[in-house]
CSV table of C-alpha atoms and ligand atoms in Angstrom, one decimal:
chain,number,residue,atom,x,y,z
A,1,MET,CA,89.4,93.8,74.4
A,2,SER,CA,86.3,94.6,76.4
A,3,GLY,CA,85.4,98.2,76.9
A,4,VAL,CA,83.2,99.6,79.6
A,5,ASN,CA,80.1,101.0,79.3
A,6,TYR,CA,80.1,104.3,81.7
A,7,SER,CA,76.6,105.2,81.0
A,8,GLU,CA,75.4,102.5,83.3
A,9,LYS,CA,74.9,102.9,87.1
A,10,ILE,CA,77.6,100.1,87.5
A,11,PRO,CA,80.4,100.2,85.0
A,12,ASN,CA,80.9,96.7,84.1
A,13,ASN,CA,82.2,94.4,81.1
A,14,VAL,CA,80.1,91.6,82.2
A,15,ASN,CA,77.1,92.8,80.1
A,16,LEU,CA,75.0,93.5,83.1
A,17,VAL,CA,72.4,95.1,81.3
A,18,GLY,CA,71.6,91.5,79.5
A,19,ASP,CA,70.6,90.2,83.1
A,20,ARG,CA,67.8,92.5,84.7
A,21,THR,CA,67.7,90.5,87.9
A,22,LEU,CA,71.5,90.5,88.6
A,23,GLN,CA,71.6,94.2,87.6
A,24,ARG,CA,68.8,95.0,90.1
A,25,ALA,CA,70.3,92.8,92.8
A,26,LEU,CA,73.7,94.6,92.4
A,27,GLU,CA,72.1,98.0,92.2
A,28,HIS,CA,70.3,97.3,95.5
A,29,TRP,CA,73.7,96.5,97.0
A,30,GLN,CA,75.4,99.7,95.7
A,31,PRO,CA,74.0,102.1,98.0
A,32,HIS,CA,74.9,99.9,101.0
A,33,PHE,CA,78.6,100.1,99.8
A,34,ILE,CA,78.6,103.7,99.4
A,35,GLU,CA,77.2,104.1,103.0
A,36,TRP,CA,79.8,101.7,104.1
A,37,TRP,CA,82.5,103.6,102.2
A,38,LYS,CA,81.4,107.1,103.8
A,39,GLY,CA,81.2,105.5,107.2
A,40,MET,CA,84.2,103.2,107.1
A,41,GLY,CA,86.3,104.5,104.4
A,42,PRO,CA,89.0,107.3,104.6
A,43,SER,CA,87.8,109.5,107.4
A,44,ASP,CA,87.3,113.3,106.5
A,45,PHE,CA,88.6,113.4,102.8
A,46,GLN,CA,85.4,112.6,101.1
A,47,SER,CA,85.0,116.2,99.5
A,48,ALA,CA,88.6,116.4,98.4
A,49,ASP,CA,89.4,116.3,94.8
A,50,VAL,CA,92.0,113.3,94.4
A,51,TYR,CA,93.9,112.5,91.3
A,52,LEU,CA,93.0,109.0,90.7
A,53,ARG,CA,93.2,106.2,88.0
A,54,THR,CA,89.9,104.5,87.1
A,55,ALA,CA,89.8,101.2,85.4
A,56,THR,CA,88.1,101.6,81.9
A,57,SER,CA,88.9,98.6,80.0
A,58,VAL,CA,90.9,95.3,80.6
A,59,ASP,CA,93.4,96.0,77.9
A,60,ALA,CA,96.9,95.6,79.2
A,61,GLN,CA,98.0,98.5,77.0
A,62,GLY,CA,95.8,101.0,78.5
A,63,TRP,CA,93.3,99.8,81.0
A,64,ALA,CA,92.9,103.1,83.0
A,65,THR,CA,92.4,106.8,82.8
A,66,TYR,CA,93.6,109.3,85.4
A,67,GLY,CA,91.5,112.2,86.5
A,68,THR,CA,90.4,114.3,89.5
A,69,VAL,CA,87.5,112.9,91.3
A,70,LYS,CA,86.0,113.0,94.8
A,71,MET,CA,86.3,109.4,96.4
A,72,PRO,CA,82.5,109.0,96.9
A,73,ASP,CA,82.1,109.7,93.1
A,74,TYR,CA,84.6,107.0,92.0
A,75,ARG,CA,83.2,104.8,89.5
A,76,TRP,CA,83.5,101.4,91.1
A,77,GLY,CA,82.8,98.6,88.6
A,78,ILE,CA,83.0,95.0,87.6
A,79,PHE,CA,85.9,94.1,85.4
A,80,LEU,CA,87.0,90.5,84.4
A,81,ALA,CA,89.9,89.7,82.2
A,82,ASP,CA,88.8,88.4,78.8
A,83,GLN,CA,87.5,84.8,78.4
A,84,GLN,CA,90.2,82.7,76.8
A,85,ALA,CA,88.7,80.4,74.2
A,86,ASP,CA,88.8,76.6,74.9
A,87,ARG,CA,90.8,77.1,78.4
A,88,THR,CA,91.0,74.0,80.2
A,89,ILE,CA,91.7,73.1,83.8
A,90,GLY,CA,95.5,73.4,84.3
A,91,PHE,CA,96.0,71.2,87.7
A,92,GLY,CA,94.5,68.6,89.9
A,93,ASP,CA,92.4,65.3,89.2
A,94,GLN,CA,90.5,67.0,86.4
A,95,MET,CA,93.2,68.4,84.5
A,96,GLY,CA,92.7,69.0,80.7
A,97,GLN,CA,88.9,69.0,81.0
A,98,PRO,CA,87.3,72.3,80.0
A,99,VAL,CA,86.9,74.9,82.8
A,100,TRP,CA,83.6,75.7,84.4
A,101,GLN,CA,81.3,78.5,83.6
A,102,GLN,CA,79.0,77.7,86.5
A,103,VAL,CA,79.8,76.5,89.9
A,104,PRO,CA,79.5,72.6,90.3
A,105,GLY,CA,77.1,71.7,93.0
A,106,GLU,CA,79.7,69.5,94.9
A,107,TYR,CA,81.9,72.7,95.3
A,108,ARG,CA,79.6,75.2,95.9
A,109,SER,CA,80.2,75.9,99.5
A,110,THR,CA,84.0,75.6,99.2
A,111,LEU,CA,84.0,78.0,96.4
A,112,ARG,CA,81.8,80.5,98.3
A,113,ARG,CA,84.0,80.2,101.2
A,114,LEU,CA,87.1,81.0,99.2
A,115,ILE,CA,85.6,83.9,97.5
A,116,VAL,CA,84.1,85.4,100.8
A,117,THR,CA,87.7,85.0,102.5
A,118,GLN,CA,89.3,86.8,99.6
A,119,GLY,CA,86.5,89.3,99.7
A,120,ASP,CA,86.6,90.1,103.3
A,121,THR,CA,90.2,91.3,103.2
A,122,GLU,CA,89.4,94.1,100.7
A,123,PRO,CA,87.1,96.3,102.7
A,124,ALA,CA,89.0,95.2,105.8
A,125,SER,CA,92.2,97.0,104.6
A,126,VAL,CA,90.3,100.1,103.8
A,127,GLU,CA,89.0,100.1,107.4
A,128,GLN,CA,92.2,99.4,108.9
A,129,GLN,CA,93.9,102.5,106.9
A,130,ARG,CA,90.8,104.8,107.4
A,131,LEU,CA,92.7,107.5,109.8
A,132,LEU,CA,95.8,107.6,108.0
A,133,GLY,CA,94.9,110.7,105.9
A,134,HIS,CA,95.3,112.7,108.9
A,135,THR,CA,99.1,111.9,109.2
A,136,CYS,CA,100.1,111.8,105.6
A,137,PRO,CA,103.9,112.5,105.0
A,138,SER,CA,103.0,114.3,101.5
A,139,LEU,CA,100.1,114.8,99.1
A,140,TYR,CA,101.8,112.4,96.9
A,141,ASP,CA,101.5,109.6,99.6
A,142,LEU,CA,97.8,110.7,100.5
A,143,ARG,CA,97.0,110.2,97.0
A,144,ASN,CA,98.6,106.6,96.9
A,145,LEU,CA,96.7,105.8,99.9
A,146,PHE,CA,93.4,106.8,98.4
A,147,GLN,CA,94.2,105.1,95.2
A,148,ILE,CA,94.8,101.8,97.2
A,149,ASN,CA,91.6,102.5,99.1
A,150,VAL,CA,89.3,102.9,96.1
A,151,GLU,CA,90.8,99.9,94.5
A,152,GLU,CA,90.4,97.7,97.4
A,153,GLY,CA,86.8,98.9,97.3
A,154,ARG,CA,86.6,97.8,93.7
A,155,HIS,CA,88.1,94.3,94.5
A,156,LEU,CA,85.1,94.0,97.0
A,157,TRP,CA,82.8,94.7,94.0
A,158,ALA,CA,84.7,91.9,91.9
A,159,MET,CA,83.9,89.4,94.8
A,160,VAL,CA,80.4,90.6,95.3
A,161,TYR,CA,79.8,90.3,91.5
A,162,LEU,CA,80.7,86.6,91.7
A,163,LEU,CA,78.7,86.1,94.8
A,164,HIS,CA,75.6,87.5,93.4
A,165,ALA,CA,76.1,86.2,89.8
A,166,TYR,CA,76.8,82.6,90.8
A,167,PHE,CA,75.7,81.9,94.5
A,168,GLY,CA,72.0,82.9,94.5
A,169,ARG,CA,70.3,83.8,97.8
A,170,ASP,CA,73.4,82.7,99.9
A,171,GLY,CA,75.6,84.7,97.7
A,172,ARG,CA,73.7,88.0,98.3
A,173,GLU,CA,73.5,87.3,102.1
A,174,GLU,CA,77.3,86.8,101.9
A,175,ALA,CA,77.6,90.2,100.2
A,176,GLU,CA,75.6,91.9,102.9
A,177,GLU,CA,78.0,90.2,105.6
A,178,LEU,CA,81.0,91.6,103.9
A,179,LEU,CA,79.7,95.1,104.7
A,180,ALA,CA,78.6,94.2,108.3
A,181,ARG,CA,81.9,92.7,109.6
A,182,HIS,CA,84.4,95.6,110.4
A,183,SER,CA,88.3,95.4,111.0
A,184,GLY,CA,89.1,95.0,114.8
A,185,ASP,CA,85.4,94.9,115.9
A,186,ALA,CA,84.8,92.9,119.1
A,187,ASP,CA,81.6,91.4,118.0
A,188,LYS,CA,82.1,91.0,114.1
A,189,PRO,CA,85.5,91.2,113.2
A,190,ARG,CA,87.2,90.5,109.8
A,191,ILE,CA,87.9,86.9,109.1
A,192,LEU,CA,91.8,86.8,109.1
A,193,THR,CA,93.8,88.1,112.0
A,194,THR,CA,96.0,90.1,110.0
A,195,PHE,CA,93.2,92.3,108.7
A,196,ASN,CA,92.1,93.1,112.3
A,197,GLU,CA,95.6,94.5,113.3
A,198,PRO,CA,95.4,98.5,113.5
A,199,ILE,CA,97.4,100.4,110.9
A,200,SER,CA,97.7,103.6,112.5
A,201,ASP,CA,100.9,104.9,111.2
A,202,TRP,CA,102.5,105.1,107.8
A,203,LEU,CA,105.6,102.8,108.5
A,204,SER,CA,102.9,100.1,109.2
A,205,LEU,CA,101.2,101.1,106.1
A,206,PHE,CA,104.2,100.6,104.0
A,207,CYS,CA,104.8,97.2,105.7
A,208,PHE,CA,101.2,96.2,105.1
A,209,THR,CA,101.5,97.1,101.4
A,210,TYR,CA,104.7,95.4,101.2
A,211,PHE,CA,103.8,92.2,103.0
A,212,THR,CA,100.2,91.9,103.1
A,213,ASP,CA,99.4,92.9,99.7
A,214,ARG,CA,101.9,90.6,98.4
A,215,ASP,CA,100.1,87.6,100.1
A,216,GLY,CA,97.1,89.2,98.2
A,217,LYS,CA,99.1,88.9,95.1
A,218,TYR,CA,99.9,85.2,95.9
A,219,GLN,CA,96.1,84.5,96.7
A,220,LEU,CA,95.0,85.8,93.5
A,221,LYS,CA,97.5,84.3,91.5
A,222,SER,CA,96.5,80.9,92.9
A,223,LEU,CA,92.8,81.6,92.4
A,224,ALA,CA,93.5,82.9,88.8
A,225,GLU,CA,94.3,79.4,88.2
A,226,SER,CA,91.1,78.1,89.2
A,227,ALA,CA,88.9,75.9,87.1
A,228,PHE,CA,85.9,78.2,87.9
A,229,ASP,CA,86.4,80.4,85.0
A,230,PRO,CA,84.6,83.7,86.2
A,231,LEU,CA,86.7,83.6,89.4
A,232,SER,CA,89.9,83.2,87.4
A,233,ARG,CA,89.1,86.1,85.0
A,234,THR,CA,88.2,88.3,87.9
A,235,CYS,CA,91.3,87.7,89.9
A,236,ARG,CA,93.5,88.1,86.6
A,237,PHE,CA,92.2,91.6,86.3
A,238,MET,CA,92.6,92.3,90.2
A,239,LEU,CA,96.3,91.6,89.8
A,240,THR,CA,96.7,94.4,87.5
A,241,GLU,CA,95.7,96.7,90.2
A,242,GLU,CA,97.5,95.0,92.9
A,243,ALA,CA,100.8,95.8,91.3
A,244,HIS,CA,100.5,99.6,92.4
A,245,HIS,CA,99.8,98.7,96.3
A,246,MET,CA,103.0,96.6,96.4
A,247,PHE,CA,104.9,99.5,94.6
A,248,VAL,CA,103.6,101.8,97.3
A,249,GLY,CA,105.0,99.3,99.9
A,250,GLU,CA,108.3,98.8,98.2
A,251,THR,CA,109.0,102.4,97.3
A,252,GLY,CA,107.7,103.7,100.6
A,253,LEU,CA,110.1,101.5,102.7
A,254,GLY,CA,112.7,102.2,100.2
A,255,ARG,CA,112.4,106.0,100.8
A,256,VAL,CA,112.5,105.4,104.6
A,257,VAL,CA,115.7,103.6,104.3
A,258,LYS,CA,117.2,106.4,101.9
A,259,ARG,CA,116.0,109.2,104.4
A,260,THR,CA,117.5,107.3,107.4
A,261,LEU,CA,120.9,106.8,105.6
A,262,GLU,CA,121.0,110.5,104.8
A,263,VAL,CA,120.5,111.4,108.5
A,264,MET,CA,122.9,108.8,109.5
A,265,LYS,CA,125.7,110.2,107.3
A,266,GLU,CA,124.7,113.7,108.3
A,267,ILE,CA,125.3,112.9,112.1
A,268,GLY,CA,127.9,110.4,111.2
A,269,SER,CA,126.5,107.7,113.5
A,270,ASP,CA,124.1,104.7,113.3
A,271,ASP,CA,123.3,105.1,117.1
A,272,PRO,CA,119.5,104.5,117.1
A,273,ALA,CA,118.9,107.1,119.7
A,274,ARG,CA,120.7,109.9,117.7
A,275,VAL,CA,119.0,108.8,114.5
A,276,ARG,CA,115.6,109.3,116.3
A,277,ALA,CA,116.5,112.5,117.8
A,278,ALA,CA,117.3,113.6,114.2
A,279,GLY,CA,113.7,112.8,113.3
A,280,ALA,CA,114.2,109.5,111.3
A,281,VAL,CA,113.3,105.9,111.8
A,282,ASP,CA,116.3,104.0,113.0
A,283,LEU,CA,117.2,101.0,111.4
A,284,PRO,CA,116.4,98.7,114.3
A,285,THR,CA,113.0,100.1,114.6
A,286,LEU,CA,112.5,99.6,111.0
A,287,GLN,CA,113.7,96.0,111.2
A,288,LYS,CA,111.1,95.4,114.0
A,289,TYR,CA,108.3,96.7,111.8
A,290,LEU,CA,109.2,94.3,109.0
A,291,SER,CA,109.5,91.3,111.4
A,292,PHE,CA,106.0,92.2,112.8
A,293,TRP,CA,104.2,92.6,109.5
A,294,CYS,CA,106.2,89.6,107.7
A,295,SER,CA,105.4,87.2,110.4
A,296,SER,CA,101.7,88.3,110.6
A,297,SER,CA,101.3,87.9,106.9
A,298,LEU,CA,103.0,84.3,106.8
A,299,ASP,CA,99.9,83.2,108.9
A,300,LEU,CA,97.7,84.0,106.0
A,301,PHE,CA,99.0,81.1,103.8
A,302,GLY,CA,97.5,78.7,106.6
A,303,SER,CA,98.9,75.4,108.0
A,304,GLU,CA,101.9,73.7,106.8
A,305,ILE,CA,99.9,70.5,106.5
A,306,SER,CA,96.3,71.1,105.3
A,307,SER,CA,93.8,68.6,103.8
A,308,ASN,CA,91.6,71.6,102.8
A,309,SER,CA,94.3,73.1,100.6
A,310,ALA,CA,95.0,69.4,99.2
A,311,ALA,CA,91.3,69.0,98.3
A,312,ASN,CA,91.1,72.5,96.7
A,313,PHE,CA,93.9,71.6,94.7
A,314,ALA,CA,92.8,68.2,93.7
A,315,ASN,CA,89.6,69.4,92.8
A,316,GLY,CA,90.8,72.2,90.5
A,317,LEU,CA,89.5,75.0,92.8
A,318,LYS,CA,92.8,76.7,93.7
A,319,GLY,CA,96.1,76.0,92.1
A,320,ARG,CA,99.7,77.2,92.8
A,321,PRO,CA,100.8,80.8,91.6
A,322,ASP,CA,101.9,80.6,88.1
A,323,GLU,CA,101.0,76.9,88.0
A,324,SER,CA,102.4,76.6,84.6
A,325,GLN,CA,105.9,77.0,85.9
A,326,TYR,CA,105.7,73.5,87.6
A,327,GLU,CA,106.3,70.2,85.8
A,328,ASP,CA,103.6,67.9,88.0
A,329,HIS,CA,100.3,69.4,87.9
A,330,VAL,CA,98.7,66.5,89.6
A,331,LEU,CA,101.1,65.8,92.6
A,332,ARG,CA,99.7,62.5,93.6
A,333,GLU,CA,103.1,60.9,93.6
A,334,LYS,CA,105.2,63.8,95.2
A,335,THR,CA,106.1,64.4,98.6
A,336,LEU,CA,107.6,67.0,100.9
A,337,ALA,CA,110.0,66.9,103.7
A,338,LEU,CA,108.8,69.4,106.3
A,339,VAL,CA,110.3,70.2,109.7
A,340,THR,CA,107.9,70.6,112.5
A,341,PRO,CA,108.7,71.2,116.3
A,342,GLU,CA,108.2,67.3,116.5
A,343,GLY,CA,111.0,66.5,114.1
A,344,GLU,CA,111.1,66.0,110.4
A,345,GLN,CA,108.0,64.7,108.5
A,346,THR,CA,107.4,63.4,105.1
A,347,VAL,CA,104.1,64.4,103.9
A,348,PRO,CA,102.3,64.2,100.5
A,349,MET,CA,103.0,67.3,98.5
A,350,LEU,CA,99.3,68.0,98.0
A,351,ASN,CA,98.8,68.4,101.7
A,352,ALA,CA,101.9,70.7,101.8
A,353,LEU,CA,100.8,73.4,99.3
A,354,ASN,CA,100.3,76.1,101.6
A,355,GLU,CA,104.1,75.8,102.6
A,356,VAL,CA,104.9,75.6,98.9
A,357,MET,CA,103.1,79.0,98.6
A,358,ARG,CA,104.8,80.4,101.7
A,359,GLU,CA,108.4,79.7,100.6
A,360,SER,CA,107.8,81.2,97.2
A,361,TYR,CA,106.2,84.3,99.0
A,362,LEU,CA,109.3,84.6,101.1
A,363,LYS,CA,111.4,84.6,98.1
A,364,ASP,CA,109.6,87.4,96.6
A,365,CYS,CA,109.7,89.4,99.9
A,366,GLU,CA,113.6,89.1,99.9
A,367,ILE,CA,113.8,91.2,96.6
A,368,GLY,CA,113.0,94.5,98.5
A,369,LEU,CA,115.3,93.6,101.3
A,370,LYS,CA,118.3,92.9,98.9
A,371,ARG,CA,117.8,96.4,97.3
A,372,TRP,CA,117.6,98.2,100.7
A,373,ASN,CA,120.6,96.3,102.1
A,374,ARG,CA,122.4,97.5,99.0
A,375,GLN,CA,121.4,101.0,99.8
A,376,ILE,CA,122.7,100.7,103.3
A,377,GLU,CA,126.1,98.9,102.1
A,378,ARG,CA,126.8,101.8,99.7
A,379,ALA,CA,126.1,104.4,102.3
A,380,GLY,CA,129.0,102.6,104.5
A,381,PHE,CA,127.1,101.0,107.3
A,382,SER,CA,127.1,97.4,108.6
A,383,THR,CA,123.3,96.9,109.5
A,384,ARG,CA,121.5,94.5,107.2
A,385,LEU,CA,117.8,94.0,107.1
A,386,THR,CA,116.5,90.6,107.2
A,387,LEU,CA,113.3,88.7,107.0
A,388,PRO,CA,112.2,86.5,110.1
A,389,SER,CA,112.0,82.8,109.9
A,390,SER,CA,108.7,81.2,108.8
A,391,ARG,CA,108.7,79.7,112.4
A,392,PHE,CA,108.7,83.0,114.3
A,393,ARG,CA,105.5,84.2,115.9
A,394,ARG,CA,103.1,82.0,114.1
A,395,THR,CA,99.5,81.6,115.3
A,396,ILE,CA,98.6,79.1,112.7
A,397,GLY,CA,100.0,75.8,112.0
A,398,ALA,CA,102.8,73.4,113.3
A,399,TRP,CA,104.7,76.3,114.6
A,400,ALA,CA,101.9,78.1,116.4
A,401,GLY,CA,102.7,79.4,119.9
A,402,GLN,CA,106.2,78.0,119.7
A,403,PRO,CA,108.9,80.1,121.3
A,404,VAL,CA,111.0,80.6,118.4
A,405,ASP,CA,113.5,83.5,117.6
A,406,PRO,CA,113.6,85.4,114.3
A,407,GLN,CA,116.3,83.2,113.3
A,408,GLY,CA,114.0,80.0,113.7
A,409,LYS,CA,115.8,78.9,116.9
A,410,MET,CA,113.7,77.4,119.6
A,411,LEU,CA,114.0,79.1,123.0
A,412,SER,CA,112.4,78.5,126.4
A,413,LYS,CA,109.2,80.5,127.0
A,414,GLU,CA,110.8,82.7,129.5
A,415,GLU,CA,113.6,83.7,127.2
A,416,TYR,CA,111.2,84.2,124.3
A,417,GLU,CA,108.8,86.4,126.3
A,418,LYS,CA,111.9,88.5,127.7
A,419,GLN,CA,113.2,89.2,124.2
A,420,LEU,CA,110.1,89.4,122.1
A,421,TYR,CA,110.1,93.3,122.1
A,422,SER,CA,113.6,93.4,120.9
A,423,TRP,CA,112.2,91.7,117.6
A,424,ILE,CA,108.9,93.2,117.2
A,425,PRO,CA,107.9,96.9,118.1
A,426,SER,CA,107.2,97.7,121.7
A,427,GLU,CA,104.8,100.5,122.8
A,428,ALA,CA,107.7,102.7,123.1
A,429,ASP,CA,108.8,101.9,119.5
A,430,ARG,CA,105.1,102.6,118.3
A,431,ALA,CA,105.0,105.9,120.3
A,432,PHE,CA,108.1,107.0,118.9
A,433,VAL,CA,106.8,106.1,115.3
A,434,HIS,CA,103.6,107.8,115.9
A,435,SER,CA,105.5,111.0,117.0
A,436,LEU,CA,107.0,111.3,113.5
A,437,MET,CA,103.6,111.1,111.9
A,438,GLN,CA,102.8,114.8,111.2
A,439,LYS,CA,100.8,115.8,108.4
A,440,VAL,CA,102.4,117.4,105.5
A,441,VAL,CA,100.0,118.8,102.7
A,442,GLU,CA,102.0,121.5,101.0
A,443,PRO,CA,102.5,120.5,97.3
A,444,GLY,CA,105.9,118.8,96.9
A,445,LYS,CA,106.8,119.0,100.6
A,446,MET,CA,107.7,115.6,102.4
A,447,ALA,CA,107.7,114.8,106.1
A,448,ALA,CA,111.3,114.7,107.6
A,449,TRP,CA,111.3,110.9,108.0
A,450,ILE,CA,110.9,109.9,104.5
A,451,ALA,CA,112.7,110.9,101.2
A,452,PRO,CA,110.8,112.2,98.2
A,453,PRO,CA,109.8,109.5,95.4
A,454,ASP,CA,111.9,109.5,92.3
A,455,ARG,CA,109.1,110.3,90.0
A,456,GLY,CA,105.5,111.3,90.5
A,457,ILE,CA,102.3,109.6,89.4
A,458,ASN,CA,101.4,109.2,85.5
A,459,ASN,CA,104.5,111.6,84.5
A,460,LEU,CA,103.5,114.4,86.6
A,461,ALA,CA,105.8,116.1,89.1
A,462,VAL,CA,106.4,114.9,92.4
A,463,GLY,CA,105.1,118.4,93.6
A,464,TYR,CA,101.8,118.1,91.7
A,465,GLU,CA,98.9,118.9,94.0
A,466,TYR,CA,97.6,115.3,93.9
A,467,VAL,CA,94.9,116.1,96.5
A,468,LYS,CA,93.0,119.3,96.5
A,469,LEU,CA,91.8,119.8,100.0
A,470,HIS,CA,89.0,122.2,100.6
B,501,FE2,FE1,92.7,93.9,96.9
B,502,FE2,FE1,95.9,95.4,97.5
């Protein structure tokens, strides 16, 4: 187990003090990060006392402590999961050889790109969520938002450490760029589209943490398999923190469903207009939000057929999530049948890995829907929430720009355009959801559109004052 030295400027378990040059470079980047946090992080809550967890070790049995801090004083640090002795490459053409402790020259630019792309999403999500504090449904939720925000900040640190430690001058430049691009910025947007979508209401936040953070989980899991050992160790520890983000999404959406069902029972109707008039999110609107964020997140896995992902796998840079669950780790012999708008194609499995990941991601997404549908069924209503087809509303890959409905059926362009806003939120739907977003900050109180959580954080009461506003 590696403890963390908190007497240092940058908490870490990578013996930063033993590498003065790297330490100085990161200490130089640190004030730029704080400046970014204050300018682009949560707006207006920088002096609030927030009950947050902070990583203090990478021990699975007790890796974090909880306490009250002001966010700008959060101890962002660098934590890598412990090195596994004699770890070998688990997939690709170099399977069985020792993992790399340094970046091989021939993979330098590809690895840098993978790290920068992952790194870019972390501060992007903080920027997307920066105004949400003003409309929090409770102090419990406000605290969870800030917990996610500081941890995404730490994930940025995780990637910046790799860039500084292993990629020299290029890496340092990329680290600066990670603070220079901004979500939704017309001139310097974030790299991936989903991370430029505004998140201006809490229903979107819960969808984002359910669908988009789950994409993050899959990306981190596949990078945790990497032959570049420092990247693998970094991602393994990030996954520990990531679990909470998806918990916020899953329980958040579950609480919305619960409250909506209470209202539906009270009024004895599932009529969307009446549910709305009673101050809850009607299920058809919830379905639209699910379809919007799920389809947007599906693009993050990339094209169905990809020579880049084939090369990344063959070279040992990026595996499949939980690579050890598969039998064949080389994939030179396997093929996959893919349906594209041109018909069925048989492609080498190596080239279809994005699709393999997307399919297992969708299975993971189903779990929450099953639970919510059971809640709806038990309440005696016939609506069922569903995930859209992976062909719906795609902007990347074989199905990009195709007029396909959420069931995966091809339509005419006119029909598609006519119906689009019966599948994803219209302006009017968004305006309605926004109208529900009233700030509730009395300890223990909840906004009317969401049920309270089953339990509080770290065994505290739901009514605990998780954020002390001044
Ligand atoms: Fe993250
Ligand atoms: Fe996350």
